[in-house]
Amino acid sequence: MKSFTYERPGTPAEAAAAVARTPNAKFIAGGTNLLDLMKLQIETPTHLVDVNGLGLDKVEPTPEGGLRIGALVRNTDLAADARVRKDYGVLSRALLAGASGQLRNKATTAGNLLQRTRCPYFYDTAQACNKRQPGSGCSAIDGVSRQLAVIGASETCIATYPGDMAVAMRVLDATVETVDAKGATRKIPVADFHRLPADKPELDTILKAGELITAVTLPKPVAGTHIYRKVRDRASYAYALVSVAAVIGKDGTGHVAFGGVAPRPWRVEAAEADLPRGAKAVTDKVFAGAKPTEDNAYKLKLAERTLGAVLTEARA
Amino acid sequence: MKFDTPAGTNPIDRLKVVGKATDRIDGPFKTTGTAPYANDWHDPQAKLAYGVVVGATIAKGRIASMDLGAAKAAPGVVAIVTADNAGKLGKGKLNTAKLLGGPEIEHYHQAVAVVVAETFEQARAAAALVKVKYTATEGAFDLASVKDGAKDPGDVQGSPSSSSVGDFAGAFASAPVKLDESYETPDHAHAMMEPHASVASWDGDKVTVWTSNQMIAWGTRDLALTLDVPQEKVRMVSPFIGGGFGGKLFLRSEALLAALGARAAGRAVKVALTRPQMFNNTTHRPATLQRIRIGATPDGKITAIGHESWSGDLPEGGPEAAVLQTRLLYAAPNRMTALRLVVLDLPEGNAMRAPGEAPGLMALEVAMDEMAEKLGIDPVRFREINDTQVDPEKPERAFSQRSLVACLRQGAERFGWDKRGKPGQVRDGRWLVGMGMASAFRNNMVLKSAARVRLDGKGMVIVETDMTDIGNGSYTIIGQTAAEMMGVTLDKVIVRLGDSDFPVSSGSGGQFGANSSTSGVYAACMKLREAVAGKLGFNSADAVFEDGQVRSGNRNVPLAQAATGGDIVAEDAIEFGDLDKTHQQSTFGGHFVEVGVDVATAEIRVRRMLAVCASGRILNPKSARSQVIGGMTMGVGAALMEELAVDTKRGYFVNHDLAGYEVPVHADIPHQEVIFLDEVDPMSSPMKAKGVGELGICGVGAAVANAVYNATGLRVRDYPITLDKLLNRMPDAA
Amino acid sequence: MVAASATAALAAVPSAAGAAPAGTDKPVLAKVGFTVNGERRELELDTRTSLLDAVREHLHLTGAKKGCDHGQCGACTMIVDGRRINSCLTLAVMHQDASVMTIEGLGKPGDLHPMQAAFVKHDGYQCGFCTPGQICSSVAVIAEIKSGIPSHVSADLNGTYEVTDAEIRERMSGNICRCGAYSNIVEAITEVAGKQA
C-alpha cells in the first residue's frame, strides 16, 4: 500500500472538491473493497477523503412515494430497514445474500455500487489485465474463467460486476444521485451507471473524477412477489455464479435482472413481456448474443433454470 | 522405553483421567486471545522490524536482473535479502524447491527477496518496489496432457510404488461383473487459518525462531541445514499453531527469511506470508488422475482389483500415494496397484491431511459404490462381503484390530440407511435427497517420541516435550496421560510444548502424534515413578500412584513429599519395535452422508453426517470427536468446492486467496455425529490408542459423491462436484 | 455511531503531513484516539495502519488475528461501536472516538465471558486461531437477532427472528474455521442464547 494523506471534510460538496483538487485522490467510506485493493496495490490513491462524517446515512421517503437511501447507509441497515423489507424485499434479500455480517456492517450503499470485479487476474498484479492496467492485455480470456462474464464483455475484458445489491436496484429502476466539486448534482438511472468494458475496461462506471454519490432513490414500490435468488458453490459468503432479482406479479408478468453474468447487472426489459411464457423464453432473449468461454458456458443453462425456479416460487 | 511386545495391563488402563471427555486445558487461553501464536510474539525490549516476502511472478525460468534501488531507498527500509546477498545457503532435507529462489525460479510465488523495514506498512510498500526481470522458460503445468510420460517414482513412504498379487489381468478379463472407471481429484490447499509466520532473533551466532511448525525437530534441522549452521545454533519455539494439516510439517520460506532478515537487520524480524502468497509459495496436495478396475462374481466377491494413480510434482518431488489403501482395504485374490509420477512445474506438492488415503478413497469408494450398483447389492453389504482380517497382499500379516464391518453396520443402523431410496427418486420440496456411504481407512503410524517429566515440591507434574498442538488436543491428552500415570488430577499437571529445547517428540502429522507423543510421556512417567518410588523407599514395582499419593502395602505418602528435597526429573522416549511390521495397524470407520441437490440449480447442500470410527483407545472423546468432525468438514470441502484452479498456460494456482479458494463455511455444515467403537489396541502402544485425526476425512468425499448420485442418479467422477457438472444432465425441474 | 458524528475536521492529519507531496511514499503520520475495551488510547500512526494492526502491533493486544488481511476469513473480527466488523479492512485513523471491543475485553482466563466458557465446554475450536473472531462474532450475532436484523435464511423478512441452527450458521458464515469446529460452535452459541432468553 502506498502512502496517502487523509482528510475528513464536513459536507458532500467539500468532499467532492477535495477529491477534484487533489491528484490521485479517492473517497473512502466503508473501505471494505478499497483497502482490500490498496493492500495489493491494485488501487494506489495518494490521498483519501473520508466521507463517513457527511451525514448521508438516512433512509427517507420521497415525495413520489419512493425511498431515498443515503450513500452511507450500511448494508445491514438498509437490509433491515422496515420500509425496505416491506416494500422492496428483493433489495433486502440481495443485500443479505452478499458478503458476511461483518462486511455488511461496514459496507455502504455507494461503496457497494462501486465494488470492483473479483476476476482473479485483476487481483494478481503480475498478470495482464486491461481493467487494472490499460493496454496490458487480458489473461482471463484464455485463462481460468469459470466465474466470469458470458455477455456484455469485450475483447479486452470479461470481468463481471460481482455485487448483489445493484442487481436488485436494477430491477427496481433505482436512480443514483451525485454531486460534483462545483456542487452540481445529477441523477443517473442505475441502468446507465455501470459501463460495459468495450475498449475502456478500466472505467467501471460513468462517474466523473471527483463526482460523489450522495444517494440512491427508489421509485414507489412495485407490487408483486420480490425474490432474489443467488446461486453459488458454497452456501454463504461467496460471490454469485448466477443471481436473479425479480418482482413477479400475480398474473406472471414482472421484471427480472441477472447478476454474476456480465460487467453490470444484466437486464433486458424487452424480454420481460415473455415472463408469463416461462424462463426459457425470457433467457433466450436476455442472453441473445452471449459469448461464453468453455469454462463459463454453464451459466446460460444455470440462468435459465434459476429463473425457472424463481417463477415457480413466485407462483407458489 | 522399547515397545516391542503387546501392552499388558498398565496404569493407563485405570482410565481415571485418560479416556474422559475433558475440556481442553488450553481452552481458556484460546478463547480469550491469550494463547501466543507465532505472529503474536512481542518483546518490549526488542525493536522489532517487519519483513515482507517478494514472490516470483513466473512459474519457471531465471531472474535476469533485480533492481533493488527504489526499495532500498524507500522510507524505513532496514535490509533486503535476496539469494545474491544471503550468503551460502543449503537446502532442507524435506524441501523440494528452494525456499529462497534465484537465479533459478522453480515455481510461481517462490520467494526471491525479503524486504525488512521499521514498520509493516513500510515493508509492504517497499516490497512492491523490488523490480525483477525474468527470463521465463517452458514448463509443464497440465497433469492430463503429460500423463503419458509418467515414470515409476520408486519407493514411496517405504512401500514399493507398484504391487501385484495373482493374475490381475486374467482375473479382471474373465470377471462376470466388471467396472473400469477413471476419477480425478484436483490440487488442494491446506488453507489453515494462520498464515505461515515467524519471528527470528539472533544472539551472537545463535538464532531463535518463534514460529508455527508441526514438526519442531525437522524444522530446526532443516533451518540449520539451509543456514549452513550447526543444529544446536537453532532454536524453534512454537507453543500454539493456528492449523497445519500438513502445510506446516516443513521449514517454509517465512522462517528462513525471518532468520536471514534478522541477521541482515541486526535485530528481531517478523515475517508472515500474505494470504495470497500462501497458495503458490507453500505446498499443496497434488491433483491425481486415477483408474480403478474391479472384477467380481455375481454374488459380490471381488476377484480382481486394480488401482493406478498419476500425479505430478517438481523434479525430485514425490507422488500422491493414492493407491496405498487399496492394497489393504478389501479382499481379492488378484490385485495390482501402481503409482506414477510426472514432472510438473507447479508449486511443490506435499502432504496434506491423510496424504494418499484422502484422494485415494475419493476414487476407490465411489468405484465401490458403482460396483455395488452393478451387482445389485447394497453398498454396505458389498463391503462386508469383501472384508478381510489379514493384509490381502501378505496374508501372514493379520490386522492388529479391524472393525470395519462393525463400523459400517452400526453406522447404517444409526443413520437409517435402510430408508435410502432409489437414485433420483426422493424429493423434499425443492431438494432431491440422497444418501451415500463410504468406508474410512487410514494407517496407524508410530514414531519415536520423547518427553521430560518433572515433579516439584508442591506436587506439580511438569511435562516438557517438543510435541506440538495444532488443534489436535496435544496439551490436554498429554496432561491426561501424565495425570493418570502419576496419580494426580489434571490441574496438577503443567504441559509445555513446541520448543526445540525440549526432548524430541513425534510431532504432529500423519495422525501419529497423539498415540506416539502420549506414549513418550508414558515412558518418561514410568521413569519418574521409579525415581519417586526410590526416593520414598518404595519398591517401584508395587508402588501405586493414586489420588496424589504413593502407596505401597499399607504405607501412604503424598506424592509431593518425594520432591521436598528438590525437583525430580525423568526423561525417556518411546521407541517402537516391529509390531507395526508383524501386524498391520490401521484405523477404520464408516461415513454416512445425506445431501440435498436443488432440483433447478443443482446446488448441493449436506443435510446430515455421521461417522463411526474404530481407532483404538480414544484418549479424550471430546477433542477426538472434534478431530473427526474437522476431517468430515474438510471432506465436504474436497467433495463440493475445493480446487486450486490451474492456469495451464501461466503455470500457477489462480484462485490464490480465501475468496477464490472456497472452503466450507458454517452454512455448509450440518450437525455432525460421531461414534467411537469401544476398542483398545495393545499392539499399537502402551496407550493402546491409535490415530484418529486423519481418519475423519478419509472416505468423506466419496460418501458425499455417492449421496449426490443417490439424490440425482447422476455420477460425477471429477472433483469437486460442482453444479456445472450436473446441470446439463439434471431432469426437468418443473 | 460515535465516529460518524465526529464530522468536524478532526485534526487526524497534521497540516504539514497532509501537505506531503504525493508519490514520495513518505509515511504520513496521523493522530487518532479511541477506547479499546473501555480504556482510552491515543496513537500516532502511519495512515496506512489498519485497525487490526494498530491494536495488534501498537497496543499489543494480539487476541484478534490476521488470517487473511482481506476480509475473507473473519479472524480479525472486533466489535466497534457495538457492531462486529473485519478490523483488517478499516483504517485506524477512521475510528476517532470509536469504542473498540476485542476478545480481550470480553473475558480473561479465570473470568470467562459466558460465550468463551461455552466454547470451552462444547470444544468450539481446535487450533484456536479463528476462535477470538468466532467468539466476538457469536456475541454480536445474538444481539443482531434480538435487534430484528434479518438474514439470508430468515423465512419472513417482516417477521421476528429466533436463534435457530440455520440462523446461526448463516450469520456466522463470515468466520471461517478450517479445523471444522462449526457443529460445536453452533452448540455453544445455542446454549448461550438459550440462557440469555
PDB file of C-alpha atoms in Angstrom, chain B residues 209-389:
ATOM      1  CA  VAL B 209      12.683 -18.540  15.769  1.00  0.00           C
ATOM      2  CA  TRP B 210       9.181 -18.182  17.172  1.00  0.00           C
ATOM      3  CA  THR B 211       7.280 -19.971  14.502  1.00  0.00           C
ATOM      4  CA  SER B 212       4.302 -22.072  13.522  1.00  0.00           C
ATOM      5  CA  ASN B 213       5.523 -25.557  12.769  1.00  0.00           C
ATOM      6  CA  GLN B 214       4.094 -29.032  13.312  1.00  0.00           C
ATOM      7  CA  MET B 215       7.494 -30.779  13.494  1.00  0.00           C
ATOM      8  CA  ILE B 216       9.974 -28.859  15.612  1.00  0.00           C
ATOM      9  CA  ALA B 217      12.894 -31.258  15.154  1.00  0.00           C
ATOM     10  CA  TRP B 218      12.505 -31.360  11.376  1.00  0.00           C
ATOM     11  CA  GLY B 219      12.220 -27.599  11.335  1.00  0.00           C
ATOM     12  CA  THR B 220      15.343 -26.924  13.378  1.00  0.00           C
ATOM     13  CA  ARG B 221      17.331 -29.474  11.401  1.00  0.00           C
ATOM     14  CA  ASP B 222      16.251 -28.042   8.054  1.00  0.00           C
ATOM     15  CA  LEU B 223      16.737 -24.419   9.111  1.00  0.00           C
ATOM     16  CA  ALA B 224      20.242 -25.287  10.284  1.00  0.00           C
ATOM     17  CA  LEU B 225      20.941 -27.089   7.017  1.00  0.00           C
ATOM     18  CA  THR B 226      19.629 -24.179   4.988  1.00  0.00           C
ATOM     19  CA  LEU B 227      21.504 -21.561   7.001  1.00  0.00           C
ATOM     20  CA  ASP B 228      24.543 -23.853   6.966  1.00  0.00           C
ATOM     21  CA  VAL B 229      24.975 -23.644  10.745  1.00  0.00           C
ATOM     22  CA  PRO B 230      25.127 -26.426  13.359  1.00  0.00           C
ATOM     23  CA  GLN B 231      21.693 -27.516  14.552  1.00  0.00           C
ATOM     24  CA  GLU B 232      22.456 -26.503  18.150  1.00  0.00           C
ATOM     25  CA  LYS B 233      22.634 -22.925  16.918  1.00  0.00           C
ATOM     26  CA  VAL B 234      18.961 -23.001  16.023  1.00  0.00           C
ATOM     27  CA  ARG B 235      16.096 -22.868  18.497  1.00  0.00           C
ATOM     28  CA  MET B 236      12.483 -23.068  17.419  1.00  0.00           C
ATOM     29  CA  VAL B 237       9.564 -22.181  19.637  1.00  0.00           C
ATOM     30  CA  SER B 238       6.035 -22.994  18.562  1.00  0.00           C
ATOM     31  CA  PRO B 239       3.662 -23.238  21.505  1.00  0.00           C
ATOM     32  CA  PHE B 240       0.473 -22.628  19.504  1.00  0.00           C
ATOM     33  CA  ILE B 241      -0.107 -23.387  15.862  1.00  0.00           C
ATOM     34  CA  GLY B 242      -3.066 -21.971  14.008  1.00  0.00           C
ATOM     35  CA  GLY B 243      -3.706 -25.071  11.964  1.00  0.00           C
ATOM     36  CA  GLY B 244      -1.343 -27.025   9.791  1.00  0.00           C
ATOM     37  CA  PHE B 245      -2.953 -30.035   8.104  1.00  0.00           C
ATOM     38  CA  GLY B 246       0.484 -30.878   6.706  1.00  0.00           C
ATOM     39  CA  GLY B 247       1.149 -27.378   5.425  1.00  0.00           C
ATOM     40  CA  LYS B 248       3.426 -26.690   8.376  1.00  0.00           C
ATOM     41  CA  LEU B 249       5.239 -30.030   8.525  1.00  0.00           C
ATOM     42  CA  PHE B 250       8.297 -28.479   6.982  1.00  0.00           C
ATOM     43  CA  LEU B 251      10.518 -25.465   7.197  1.00  0.00           C
ATOM     44  CA  ARG B 252       8.958 -22.869   4.936  1.00  0.00           C
ATOM     45  CA  SER B 253      10.189 -19.653   3.401  1.00  0.00           C
ATOM     46  CA  GLU B 254       8.939 -17.244   6.042  1.00  0.00           C
ATOM     47  CA  ALA B 255      11.026 -18.891   8.786  1.00  0.00           C
ATOM     48  CA  LEU B 256      14.166 -18.877   6.671  1.00  0.00           C
ATOM     49  CA  LEU B 257      13.576 -15.301   5.558  1.00  0.00           C
ATOM     50  CA  ALA B 258      12.883 -14.144   9.108  1.00  0.00           C
ATOM     51  CA  ALA B 259      16.236 -15.640  10.135  1.00  0.00           C
ATOM     52  CA  LEU B 260      18.067 -14.141   7.163  1.00  0.00           C
ATOM     53  CA  GLY B 261      16.277 -10.818   7.551  1.00  0.00           C
ATOM     54  CA  ALA B 262      17.088 -10.668  11.250  1.00  0.00           C
ATOM     55  CA  ARG B 263      20.737 -11.427  10.570  1.00  0.00           C
ATOM     56  CA  ALA B 264      20.902  -8.699   7.943  1.00  0.00           C
ATOM     57  CA  ALA B 265      18.977  -6.195  10.037  1.00  0.00           C
ATOM     58  CA  GLY B 266      20.776  -6.985  13.270  1.00  0.00           C
ATOM     59  CA  ARG B 267      17.513  -7.171  15.172  1.00  0.00           C
ATOM     60  CA  ALA B 268      14.397  -9.271  15.568  1.00  0.00           C
ATOM     61  CA  VAL B 269      12.322  -9.558  12.401  1.00  0.00           C
ATOM     62  CA  LYS B 270       8.762 -10.732  11.967  1.00  0.00           C
ATOM     63  CA  VAL B 271       7.720 -12.275   8.667  1.00  0.00           C
ATOM     64  CA  ALA B 272       4.309 -13.628   7.734  1.00  0.00           C
ATOM     65  CA  LEU B 273       3.269 -14.804   4.314  1.00  0.00           C
ATOM     66  CA  THR B 274       0.339 -12.860   2.977  1.00  0.00           C
ATOM     67  CA  ARG B 275      -2.744 -14.927   2.339  1.00  0.00           C
ATOM     68  CA  PRO B 276      -2.469 -14.514  -1.452  1.00  0.00           C
ATOM     69  CA  GLN B 277       1.135 -15.782  -1.312  1.00  0.00           C
ATOM     70  CA  MET B 278       0.335 -18.918   0.660  1.00  0.00           C
ATOM     71  CA  PHE B 279      -1.288 -20.872  -2.139  1.00  0.00           C
ATOM     72  CA  ASN B 280       1.652 -20.792  -4.561  1.00  0.00           C
ATOM     73  CA  ASN B 281       4.572 -20.175  -2.197  1.00  0.00           C
ATOM     74  CA  THR B 282       3.937 -23.178   0.049  1.00  0.00           C
ATOM     75  CA  THR B 283       2.956 -26.802  -0.519  1.00  0.00           C
ATOM     76  CA  HIS B 284      -0.350 -28.311  -1.545  1.00  0.00           C
ATOM     77  CA  ARG B 285      -1.989 -31.690  -2.016  1.00  0.00           C
ATOM     78  CA  PRO B 286      -1.285 -32.702  -5.610  1.00  0.00           C
ATOM     79  CA  ALA B 287      -4.019 -33.473  -8.089  1.00  0.00           C
ATOM     80  CA  THR B 288      -4.479 -37.083  -9.148  1.00  0.00           C
ATOM     81  CA  LEU B 289      -5.801 -38.977 -12.129  1.00  0.00           C
ATOM     82  CA  GLN B 290      -6.885 -42.420 -11.059  1.00  0.00           C
ATOM     83  CA  ARG B 291      -8.062 -45.548 -12.824  1.00  0.00           C
ATOM     84  CA  ILE B 292      -9.839 -48.268 -10.912  1.00  0.00           C
ATOM     85  CA  ARG B 293     -10.800 -51.679 -12.175  1.00  0.00           C
ATOM     86  CA  ILE B 294     -12.843 -54.109 -10.142  1.00  0.00           C
ATOM     87  CA  GLY B 295     -13.989 -57.537 -11.216  1.00  0.00           C
ATOM     88  CA  ALA B 296     -16.436 -59.598  -9.160  1.00  0.00           C
ATOM     89  CA  THR B 297     -18.628 -62.632  -9.185  1.00  0.00           C
ATOM     90  CA  PRO B 298     -22.393 -62.050  -9.349  1.00  0.00           C
ATOM     91  CA  ASP B 299     -22.678 -62.722  -5.617  1.00  0.00           C
ATOM     92  CA  GLY B 300     -20.380 -59.797  -4.908  1.00  0.00           C
ATOM     93  CA  LYS B 301     -16.992 -61.425  -4.272  1.00  0.00           C
ATOM     94  CA  ILE B 302     -14.238 -59.261  -5.676  1.00  0.00           C
ATOM     95  CA  THR B 303     -11.931 -61.419  -7.767  1.00  0.00           C
ATOM     96  CA  ALA B 304      -9.710 -58.672  -9.146  1.00  0.00           C
ATOM     97  CA  ILE B 305      -8.967 -55.156  -8.009  1.00  0.00           C
ATOM     98  CA  GLY B 306      -6.623 -52.701  -9.694  1.00  0.00           C
ATOM     99  CA  HIS B 307      -5.862 -49.116  -8.784  1.00  0.00           C
ATOM    100  CA  GLU B 308      -3.479 -46.802 -10.612  1.00  0.00           C
ATOM    101  CA  SER B 309      -2.800 -43.160  -9.858  1.00  0.00           C
ATOM    102  CA  TRP B 310      -0.910 -40.452 -11.689  1.00  0.00           C
ATOM    103  CA  SER B 311       0.242 -37.213 -10.079  1.00  0.00           C
ATOM    104  CA  GLY B 312       2.870 -34.564 -10.649  1.00  0.00           C
ATOM    105  CA  ASP B 313       5.478 -32.675  -8.700  1.00  0.00           C
ATOM    106  CA  LEU B 314       8.611 -30.629  -9.191  1.00  0.00           C
ATOM    107  CA  PRO B 315      11.791 -32.505 -10.106  1.00  0.00           C
ATOM    108  CA  GLU B 316      12.972 -34.572  -7.088  1.00  0.00           C
ATOM    109  CA  GLY B 317       9.458 -34.445  -5.654  1.00  0.00           C
ATOM    110  CA  GLY B 318       7.203 -37.375  -4.927  1.00  0.00           C
ATOM    111  CA  PRO B 319       3.813 -38.764  -5.878  1.00  0.00           C
ATOM    112  CA  GLU B 320       0.494 -38.512  -4.093  1.00  0.00           C
ATOM    113  CA  ALA B 321       0.270 -42.087  -2.793  1.00  0.00           C
ATOM    114  CA  ALA B 322      -3.374 -42.544  -3.681  1.00  0.00           C
ATOM    115  CA  VAL B 323      -3.330 -46.324  -4.145  1.00  0.00           C
ATOM    116  CA  LEU B 324      -1.809 -47.494  -0.871  1.00  0.00           C
ATOM    117  CA  GLN B 325      -5.134 -48.095   0.900  1.00  0.00           C
ATOM    118  CA  THR B 326      -6.259 -50.317  -1.953  1.00  0.00           C
ATOM    119  CA  ARG B 327      -3.537 -52.785  -1.007  1.00  0.00           C
ATOM    120  CA  LEU B 328      -5.194 -53.293   2.375  1.00  0.00           C
ATOM    121  CA  LEU B 329      -8.868 -52.430   2.321  1.00  0.00           C
ATOM    122  CA  TYR B 330     -10.668 -55.284   0.535  1.00  0.00           C
ATOM    123  CA  ALA B 331     -10.007 -58.955  -0.036  1.00  0.00           C
ATOM    124  CA  ALA B 332      -9.393 -60.187  -3.581  1.00  0.00           C
ATOM    125  CA  PRO B 333      -7.085 -62.926  -4.849  1.00  0.00           C
ATOM    126  CA  ASN B 334      -5.871 -60.949  -7.852  1.00  0.00           C
ATOM    127  CA  ARG B 335      -4.650 -57.404  -7.346  1.00  0.00           C
ATOM    128  CA  MET B 336      -2.474 -54.672  -8.744  1.00  0.00           C
ATOM    129  CA  THR B 337      -1.662 -51.112  -7.758  1.00  0.00           C
ATOM    130  CA  ALA B 338       0.700 -48.591  -9.306  1.00  0.00           C
ATOM    131  CA  LEU B 339       1.795 -45.030  -8.619  1.00  0.00           C
ATOM    132  CA  ARG B 340       3.126 -42.975 -11.488  1.00  0.00           C
ATOM    133  CA  LEU B 341       4.774 -39.569 -11.343  1.00  0.00           C
ATOM    134  CA  VAL B 342       5.300 -36.783 -13.852  1.00  0.00           C
ATOM    135  CA  VAL B 343       7.309 -33.614 -13.514  1.00  0.00           C
ATOM    136  CA  LEU B 344       5.094 -30.551 -13.168  1.00  0.00           C
ATOM    137  CA  ASP B 345       6.394 -27.045 -12.681  1.00  0.00           C
ATOM    138  CA  LEU B 346       3.563 -26.029 -10.398  1.00  0.00           C
ATOM    139  CA  PRO B 347       4.326 -25.218  -6.759  1.00  0.00           C
ATOM    140  CA  GLU B 348       5.637 -28.034  -4.592  1.00  0.00           C
ATOM    141  CA  GLY B 349       3.254 -30.883  -3.864  1.00  0.00           C
ATOM    142  CA  ASN B 350       3.392 -32.490  -0.469  1.00  0.00           C
ATOM    143  CA  ALA B 351       1.443 -33.955   2.427  1.00  0.00           C
ATOM    144  CA  MET B 352      -1.995 -32.688   3.336  1.00  0.00           C
ATOM    145  CA  ARG B 353      -4.297 -34.312   5.876  1.00  0.00           C
ATOM    146  CA  ALA B 354      -4.310 -38.071   5.139  1.00  0.00           C
ATOM    147  CA  PRO B 355      -1.973 -37.878   2.157  1.00  0.00           C
ATOM    148  CA  GLY B 356      -2.667 -40.794  -0.143  1.00  0.00           C
ATOM    149  CA  GLU B 357      -5.816 -42.081   1.507  1.00  0.00           C
ATOM    150  CA  ALA B 358      -7.815 -38.858   1.261  1.00  0.00           C
ATOM    151  CA  PRO B 359      -7.743 -38.598  -2.552  1.00  0.00           C
ATOM    152  CA  GLY B 360      -7.352 -42.362  -2.983  1.00  0.00           C
ATOM    153  CA  LEU B 361     -10.580 -43.112  -1.142  1.00  0.00           C
ATOM    154  CA  MET B 362     -12.359 -40.322  -3.026  1.00  0.00           C
ATOM    155  CA  ALA B 363     -11.923 -42.571  -6.054  1.00  0.00           C
ATOM    156  CA  LEU B 364     -11.930 -46.090  -4.603  1.00  0.00           C
ATOM    157  CA  GLU B 365     -15.073 -45.634  -2.550  1.00  0.00           C
ATOM    158  CA  VAL B 366     -17.001 -44.223  -5.486  1.00  0.00           C
ATOM    159  CA  ALA B 367     -15.839 -47.171  -7.563  1.00  0.00           C
ATOM    160  CA  MET B 368     -17.108 -49.491  -4.833  1.00  0.00           C
ATOM    161  CA  ASP B 369     -20.464 -47.703  -4.907  1.00  0.00           C
ATOM    162  CA  GLU B 370     -20.644 -48.042  -8.672  1.00  0.00           C
ATOM    163  CA  MET B 371     -19.726 -51.707  -8.466  1.00  0.00           C
ATOM    164  CA  ALA B 372     -22.307 -52.387  -5.781  1.00  0.00           C
ATOM    165  CA  GLU B 373     -24.937 -50.898  -8.036  1.00  0.00           C
ATOM    166  CA  LYS B 374     -23.837 -53.004 -10.991  1.00  0.00           C
ATOM    167  CA  LEU B 375     -24.092 -56.058  -8.784  1.00  0.00           C
ATOM    168  CA  GLY B 376     -27.424 -55.030  -7.355  1.00  0.00           C
ATOM    169  CA  ILE B 377     -26.006 -55.381  -3.846  1.00  0.00           C
ATOM    170  CA  ASP B 378     -26.365 -52.823  -1.064  1.00  0.00           C
ATOM    171  CA  PRO B 379     -23.118 -50.823  -0.773  1.00  0.00           C
ATOM    172  CA  VAL B 380     -22.726 -51.654   2.929  1.00  0.00           C
ATOM    173  CA  ARG B 381     -23.271 -55.339   2.251  1.00  0.00           C
ATOM    174  CA  PHE B 382     -20.838 -55.263  -0.677  1.00  0.00           C
ATOM    175  CA  ARG B 383     -18.097 -54.005   1.607  1.00  0.00           C
ATOM    176  CA  GLU B 384     -18.925 -56.623   4.243  1.00  0.00           C
ATOM    177  CA  ILE B 385     -18.676 -59.400   1.677  1.00  0.00           C
ATOM    178  CA  ASN B 386     -15.173 -58.280   0.798  1.00  0.00           C
ATOM    179  CA  ASP B 387     -13.852 -57.632   4.279  1.00  0.00           C
ATOM    180  CA  THR B 388     -10.536 -59.192   5.259  1.00  0.00           C
ATOM    181  CA  GLN B 389      -8.859 -59.694   8.622  1.00  0.00           C
TER     182      GLN B 389
END
